[in-house]
CSV table of C-alpha atoms in Angstrom, one decimal:
chain,number,residue,atom,x,y,z
A,1,UNK,CA,-9.1,-0.6,-20.1
A,2,UNK,CA,-10.7,-1.8,-16.9
A,3,UNK,CA,-8.0,-3.0,-14.4
A,4,UNK,CA,-10.6,-4.8,-12.2
A,5,UNK,CA,-13.5,-7.1,-13.2
A,6,UNK,CA,-16.0,-7.9,-10.5
A,7,UNK,CA,-17.5,-11.3,-10.9
A,8,UNK,CA,-20.4,-12.2,-8.6
A,9,UNK,CA,-23.8,-13.9,-8.3
A,10,UNK,CA,-26.7,-11.7,-7.9
A,11,UNK,CA,-28.2,-13.9,-5.1
A,12,UNK,CA,-25.4,-13.5,-2.6
A,13,UNK,CA,-22.9,-11.1,-4.0
A,14,UNK,CA,-24.8,-8.1,-5.3
A,15,UNK,CA,-24.3,-5.8,-2.3
A,16,UNK,CA,-20.7,-6.8,-1.8
A,17,UNK,CA,-20.1,-6.1,-5.5
A,18,UNK,CA,-21.4,-2.5,-5.1
A,19,UNK,CA,-19.1,-2.0,-2.1
A,20,UNK,CA,-16.1,-3.3,-4.0
A,21,UNK,CA,-16.9,-1.1,-7.0
A,22,UNK,CA,-17.2,2.0,-4.8
A,23,UNK,CA,-14.1,1.5,-2.8
A,24,UNK,CA,-11.8,0.4,-5.7
A,25,UNK,CA,-13.2,3.2,-7.9
A,26,UNK,CA,-12.4,5.7,-5.2
A,27,UNK,CA,-8.9,4.5,-4.9
A,28,UNK,CA,-8.0,3.6,-8.5
A,29,UNK,CA,-10.6,5.6,-10.6
A,30,UNK,CA,-14.1,4.7,-11.7
A,31,UNK,CA,-12.9,3.7,-15.2
A,32,UNK,CA,-10.6,1.1,-13.6
A,33,UNK,CA,-13.5,-1.1,-12.4
A,34,UNK,CA,-15.9,-3.1,-14.5
A,35,UNK,CA,-19.2,-4.1,-12.9
A,36,UNK,CA,-21.8,-5.2,-15.3
A,37,UNK,CA,-24.7,-3.2,-13.9
A,38,UNK,CA,-22.6,0.0,-14.0
A,39,UNK,CA,-20.3,-0.5,-17.0
A,40,UNK,CA,-22.7,-1.8,-19.7
A,41,UNK,CA,-24.4,1.1,-21.3
A,42,UNK,CA,-28.0,0.9,-22.5
A,43,UNK,CA,-28.4,-0.5,-26.0
A,44,UNK,CA,-25.0,-2.1,-26.2
A,45,UNK,CA,-24.4,-5.8,-26.8
A,46,UNK,CA,-24.0,-7.0,-23.2
A,47,UNK,CA,-22.4,-10.3,-24.3
A,48,UNK,CA,-19.6,-8.5,-26.1
A,49,UNK,CA,-19.1,-6.1,-23.3
A,50,UNK,CA,-18.8,-8.9,-20.7
A,51,UNK,CA,-16.4,-11.0,-22.7
A,52,UNK,CA,-14.4,-8.0,-23.8
A,53,UNK,CA,-14.3,-6.6,-20.2
A,54,UNK,CA,-12.9,-9.9,-18.8
A,55,UNK,CA,-10.3,-10.3,-21.5
A,56,UNK,CA,-8.9,-6.9,-21.1
A,57,UNK,CA,-8.8,-6.8,-17.3
A,58,UNK,CA,-5.7,-7.3,-15.2
A,59,UNK,CA,-7.5,-8.7,-12.1
A,60,UNK,CA,-10.8,-10.6,-11.8
A,61,UNK,CA,-12.3,-10.6,-8.3
A,62,UNK,CA,-14.6,-13.6,-7.9
A,63,UNK,CA,-16.9,-12.8,-5.0
A,64,UNK,CA,-18.0,-16.1,-3.5
A,65,UNK,CA,-20.8,-16.2,-1.0
A,66,UNK,CA,-22.5,-19.1,0.8
A,67,UNK,CA,-24.8,-19.8,-2.2
A,68,UNK,CA,-22.2,-19.5,-4.9
A,69,UNK,CA,-21.4,-23.2,-5.4
A,70,UNK,CA,-24.9,-24.5,-5.0
A,71,UNK,CA,-26.9,-21.7,-6.7
A,72,UNK,CA,-29.7,-23.4,-8.6
A,73,UNK,CA,-30.0,-23.3,-12.3
A,74,UNK,CA,-32.8,-20.9,-13.3
A,75,UNK,CA,-34.2,-23.0,-16.1
A,76,UNK,CA,-33.4,-26.5,-14.9
A,77,UNK,CA,-34.6,-27.2,-11.3
A,78,UNK,CA,-32.5,-29.7,-9.4
A,79,UNK,CA,-29.3,-28.7,-11.2
A,80,UNK,CA,-26.6,-26.3,-10.1
A,81,UNK,CA,-25.9,-23.2,-12.1
A,82,UNK,CA,-22.1,-24.0,-12.2
A,83,UNK,CA,-22.7,-27.2,-14.1
A,84,UNK,CA,-24.0,-25.2,-17.1
A,85,UNK,CA,-21.2,-24.1,-19.5
A,86,UNK,CA,-23.3,-21.1,-20.3
A,87,UNK,CA,-23.5,-19.9,-16.7
A,88,UNK,CA,-22.0,-16.4,-16.8
A,89,UNK,CA,-20.3,-16.5,-13.5
A,90,UNK,CA,-18.5,-19.6,-14.7
A,91,UNK,CA,-17.8,-18.2,-18.2
A,92,UNK,CA,-16.3,-15.0,-16.9
A,93,UNK,CA,-13.8,-16.9,-14.7
A,94,UNK,CA,-12.9,-19.2,-17.6
A,95,UNK,CA,-12.2,-16.2,-19.8
A,96,UNK,CA,-10.1,-14.6,-17.2
A,97,UNK,CA,-7.9,-17.7,-16.8
A,98,UNK,CA,-7.6,-18.0,-20.6
A,99,UNK,CA,-6.6,-14.4,-20.9
A,100,UNK,CA,-3.9,-14.7,-18.2
A,101,UNK,CA,-5.5,-12.3,-15.7
A,102,UNK,CA,-4.9,-12.5,-12.0
A,103,UNK,CA,-7.9,-14.4,-10.6
A,104,UNK,CA,-8.6,-13.7,-6.9
A,105,UNK,CA,-11.3,-15.6,-5.1
A,106,UNK,CA,-12.9,-13.5,-2.3
A,107,UNK,CA,-14.8,-15.4,0.4
A,108,UNK,CA,-17.7,-13.4,1.7
A,109,UNK,CA,-18.2,-13.7,5.4
A,110,UNK,CA,-16.2,-15.4,8.2
A,111,UNK,CA,-18.1,-18.6,7.9
A,112,UNK,CA,-17.5,-19.1,4.2
A,113,UNK,CA,-15.3,-22.2,3.7
A,114,UNK,CA,-12.6,-22.6,1.1
A,115,UNK,CA,-13.6,-23.9,-2.2
A,116,UNK,CA,-13.7,-27.7,-2.6
A,117,UNK,CA,-12.2,-28.6,-6.1
A,118,UNK,CA,-14.3,-31.8,-6.1
A,119,UNK,CA,-17.5,-29.6,-6.3
A,120,UNK,CA,-16.3,-27.5,-9.2
A,121,UNK,CA,-16.4,-28.1,-12.9
A,122,UNK,CA,-13.0,-29.1,-14.4
A,123,UNK,CA,-12.5,-25.7,-15.9
A,124,UNK,CA,-12.9,-24.0,-12.5
A,125,UNK,CA,-10.8,-26.4,-10.4
A,126,UNK,CA,-7.8,-24.0,-10.6
A,127,UNK,CA,-9.9,-21.4,-8.7
A,128,UNK,CA,-9.6,-23.6,-5.6
A,129,UNK,CA,-5.8,-23.5,-5.8
A,130,UNK,CA,-5.7,-19.7,-6.0
A,131,UNK,CA,-4.9,-17.8,-2.8
A,132,UNK,CA,-8.1,-16.3,-1.5
A,133,UNK,CA,-9.0,-13.1,0.3
A,134,UNK,CA,-11.7,-12.8,2.9
A,135,UNK,CA,-14.2,-9.9,3.2
A,136,UNK,CA,-16.9,-9.1,5.8
A,137,UNK,CA,-19.2,-6.1,6.2
A,138,UNK,CA,-17.9,-5.6,9.7
A,139,UNK,CA,-14.3,-5.1,8.6
A,140,UNK,CA,-15.1,-3.9,5.1
A,141,UNK,CA,-12.7,-0.9,5.0
A,142,UNK,CA,-9.7,-2.8,6.5
A,143,UNK,CA,-10.3,-5.8,4.2
A,144,UNK,CA,-10.5,-3.7,1.0
A,145,UNK,CA,-7.5,-1.6,2.0
A,146,UNK,CA,-5.5,-4.8,2.6
A,147,UNK,CA,-6.7,-6.2,-0.7
A,148,UNK,CA,-5.8,-3.0,-2.6
A,149,UNK,CA,-2.3,-2.9,-1.0
A,150,UNK,CA,-1.6,-6.5,-2.0
A,151,UNK,CA,-2.8,-6.1,-5.6
A,152,UNK,CA,-0.6,-3.0,-6.0
A,153,UNK,CA,2.4,-5.1,-5.0
A,154,UNK,CA,1.4,-8.0,-7.4
A,155,UNK,CA,0.5,-5.8,-10.3
A,156,UNK,CA,3.0,-2.9,-10.4
A,157,UNK,CA,1.0,-1.0,-13.1
A,158,UNK,CA,-1.7,-0.3,-10.6
A,159,UNK,CA,0.7,1.9,-8.6
A,160,UNK,CA,0.3,4.8,-11.1
A,161,UNK,CA,-3.5,4.8,-10.5
A,162,UNK,CA,-3.3,4.5,-6.8
A,163,UNK,CA,-4.8,7.7,-5.3
A,164,UNK,CA,-4.1,6.5,-1.8
A,165,UNK,CA,-0.3,6.6,-2.4
A,166,UNK,CA,-0.3,9.9,-4.2
A,167,UNK,CA,-2.5,11.4,-1.4
A,168,UNK,CA,-0.1,10.2,1.3
A,169,UNK,CA,2.8,11.8,-0.5
A,170,UNK,CA,1.0,15.1,-0.8
A,171,UNK,CA,0.0,15.0,2.9
A,172,UNK,CA,3.6,14.3,3.9
A,173,UNK,CA,4.8,17.4,1.9
A,174,UNK,CA,2.3,19.6,3.7
A,175,UNK,CA,2.7,18.2,7.2
A,176,UNK,CA,4.2,20.8,9.6
A,177,UNK,CA,7.8,20.0,10.6
A,178,UNK,CA,8.6,18.2,7.4
A,179,UNK,CA,11.5,19.2,5.4
A,180,UNK,CA,12.4,18.5,1.8
A,181,UNK,CA,16.0,19.1,0.6
A,182,UNK,CA,16.8,18.9,-3.1
A,183,UNK,CA,20.1,17.5,-4.4
A,184,UNK,CA,21.0,20.2,-6.8
A,185,UNK,CA,24.5,21.6,-6.0
A,186,UNK,CA,24.6,19.5,-2.8
A,187,UNK,CA,27.3,17.1,-1.7
A,188,UNK,CA,26.9,14.5,1.0
A,189,UNK,CA,24.4,12.3,-0.7
A,190,UNK,CA,21.2,13.3,1.2
A,191,UNK,CA,18.3,13.9,-1.1
A,192,UNK,CA,15.1,14.2,0.9
A,193,UNK,CA,14.8,14.6,4.7
A,194,UNK,CA,11.3,14.1,6.2
A,195,UNK,CA,10.0,14.6,9.7
A,196,UNK,CA,11.0,17.0,12.5
A,197,UNK,CA,14.5,18.2,12.0
A,198,UNK,CA,16.5,20.0,14.7
A,199,UNK,CA,19.8,20.7,13.1
A,200,UNK,CA,20.9,20.0,9.5
A,201,UNK,CA,24.5,20.7,8.6
A,202,UNK,CA,26.0,20.4,5.2
A,203,UNK,CA,29.8,20.9,4.8
A,204,UNK,CA,30.7,22.7,8.0
A,205,UNK,CA,34.1,24.5,7.6
A,206,UNK,CA,34.7,25.7,11.2
A,207,UNK,CA,33.9,25.0,14.9
A,208,UNK,CA,30.3,23.9,15.4
A,209,UNK,CA,28.2,23.6,18.5
A,210,UNK,CA,24.7,22.1,18.4
A,211,UNK,CA,24.2,21.0,22.0
A,212,UNK,CA,24.7,22.4,25.5
A,213,UNK,CA,27.7,23.0,27.7
A,214,UNK,CA,31.2,24.3,26.9
A,215,UNK,CA,32.7,24.2,23.5
A,216,UNK,CA,36.4,23.2,23.3
A,217,UNK,CA,38.3,23.9,20.1
A,218,UNK,CA,41.8,23.2,21.6
A,219,UNK,CA,43.4,21.4,24.6
A,220,UNK,CA,42.0,22.1,28.0
A,221,UNK,CA,44.7,22.2,30.8
A,222,UNK,CA,44.1,22.6,34.5
A,223,UNK,CA,46.5,23.0,37.4
A,224,UNK,CA,49.7,25.0,38.3
A,225,UNK,CA,53.0,25.1,36.5
A,226,UNK,CA,51.9,24.5,33.0
A,227,UNK,CA,52.5,26.6,29.9
A,228,UNK,CA,50.4,26.5,26.7
A,229,UNK,CA,51.2,28.7,23.7
A,230,UNK,CA,48.9,28.9,20.7
A,231,UNK,CA,49.9,31.0,17.6
A,232,UNK,CA,52.7,33.5,17.6
A,233,UNK,CA,54.1,34.5,21.0
A,234,UNK,CA,55.8,37.9,20.9
A,235,UNK,CA,55.4,39.2,24.4
A,236,UNK,CA,57.3,36.6,26.4
A,237,UNK,CA,56.0,34.2,29.0
A,238,UNK,CA,55.3,35.2,32.6
A,239,UNK,CA,54.5,32.5,35.1
A,240,UNK,CA,54.0,32.1,38.9
A,241,UNK,CA,54.1,29.0,41.0
A,242,UNK,CA,52.3,28.5,44.3
A,243,UNK,CA,50.0,30.8,46.1
A,244,UNK,CA,50.7,34.5,47.0
A,245,UNK,CA,52.2,35.3,50.5
A,246,UNK,CA,51.8,38.5,52.5
A,247,UNK,CA,54.9,39.9,54.3
A,248,UNK,CA,54.9,39.2,58.1
A,249,UNK,CA,57.1,38.1,61.1
A,250,UNK,CA,59.0,34.9,61.0
A,251,UNK,CA,58.3,32.9,64.0
């Protein structure tokens, strides 16, 4: 099953489609992305492959360039391709809506305006209401990363295919200074500790010092004339008040 179906016009979306295919395949696996030029094997019935690919996908990405709406009909000069019910760009989007797939319009370029529903066939008017994404060659990596992140949140099943997440987890485990603590035979409720850890104490049963300076485990008393007894006292108490005086003449 292909998770993503890339819908595009050859005139203005062919190069973008290749980039989307490469980046999404790298992140989610090559079998997760359907692109007609790549996914239809020689000798197979391409009509069945296209329709089947759309109906089984989870996400259809409609790549929309500056010539997408007004692309001319190949056999009928003066007419737009979108007005023909047999136009494959149109048919693929219609099939995706009918199958309940998530349809995402992707506007190619900063100057590409949002779709005007008045210029779309009735069957494609819902496309103008779908939240769009924007893609430019200058920010291609960031745009595709953002798109992938959003789709993972919208389609939870994609998370299991996301190599970016699994790679980040593996890197975190191998990073120097990271610490993983398992919960077996552990009390205190801490399962995993990541990052640089100075001191980690679990169930201390005695005096503990983790900083600098004196450690006080009992009362601290300063000054003359004070007694403090801890524990058993079997030797009596000897005390002295005031400073010592040397013998001398009284004057």
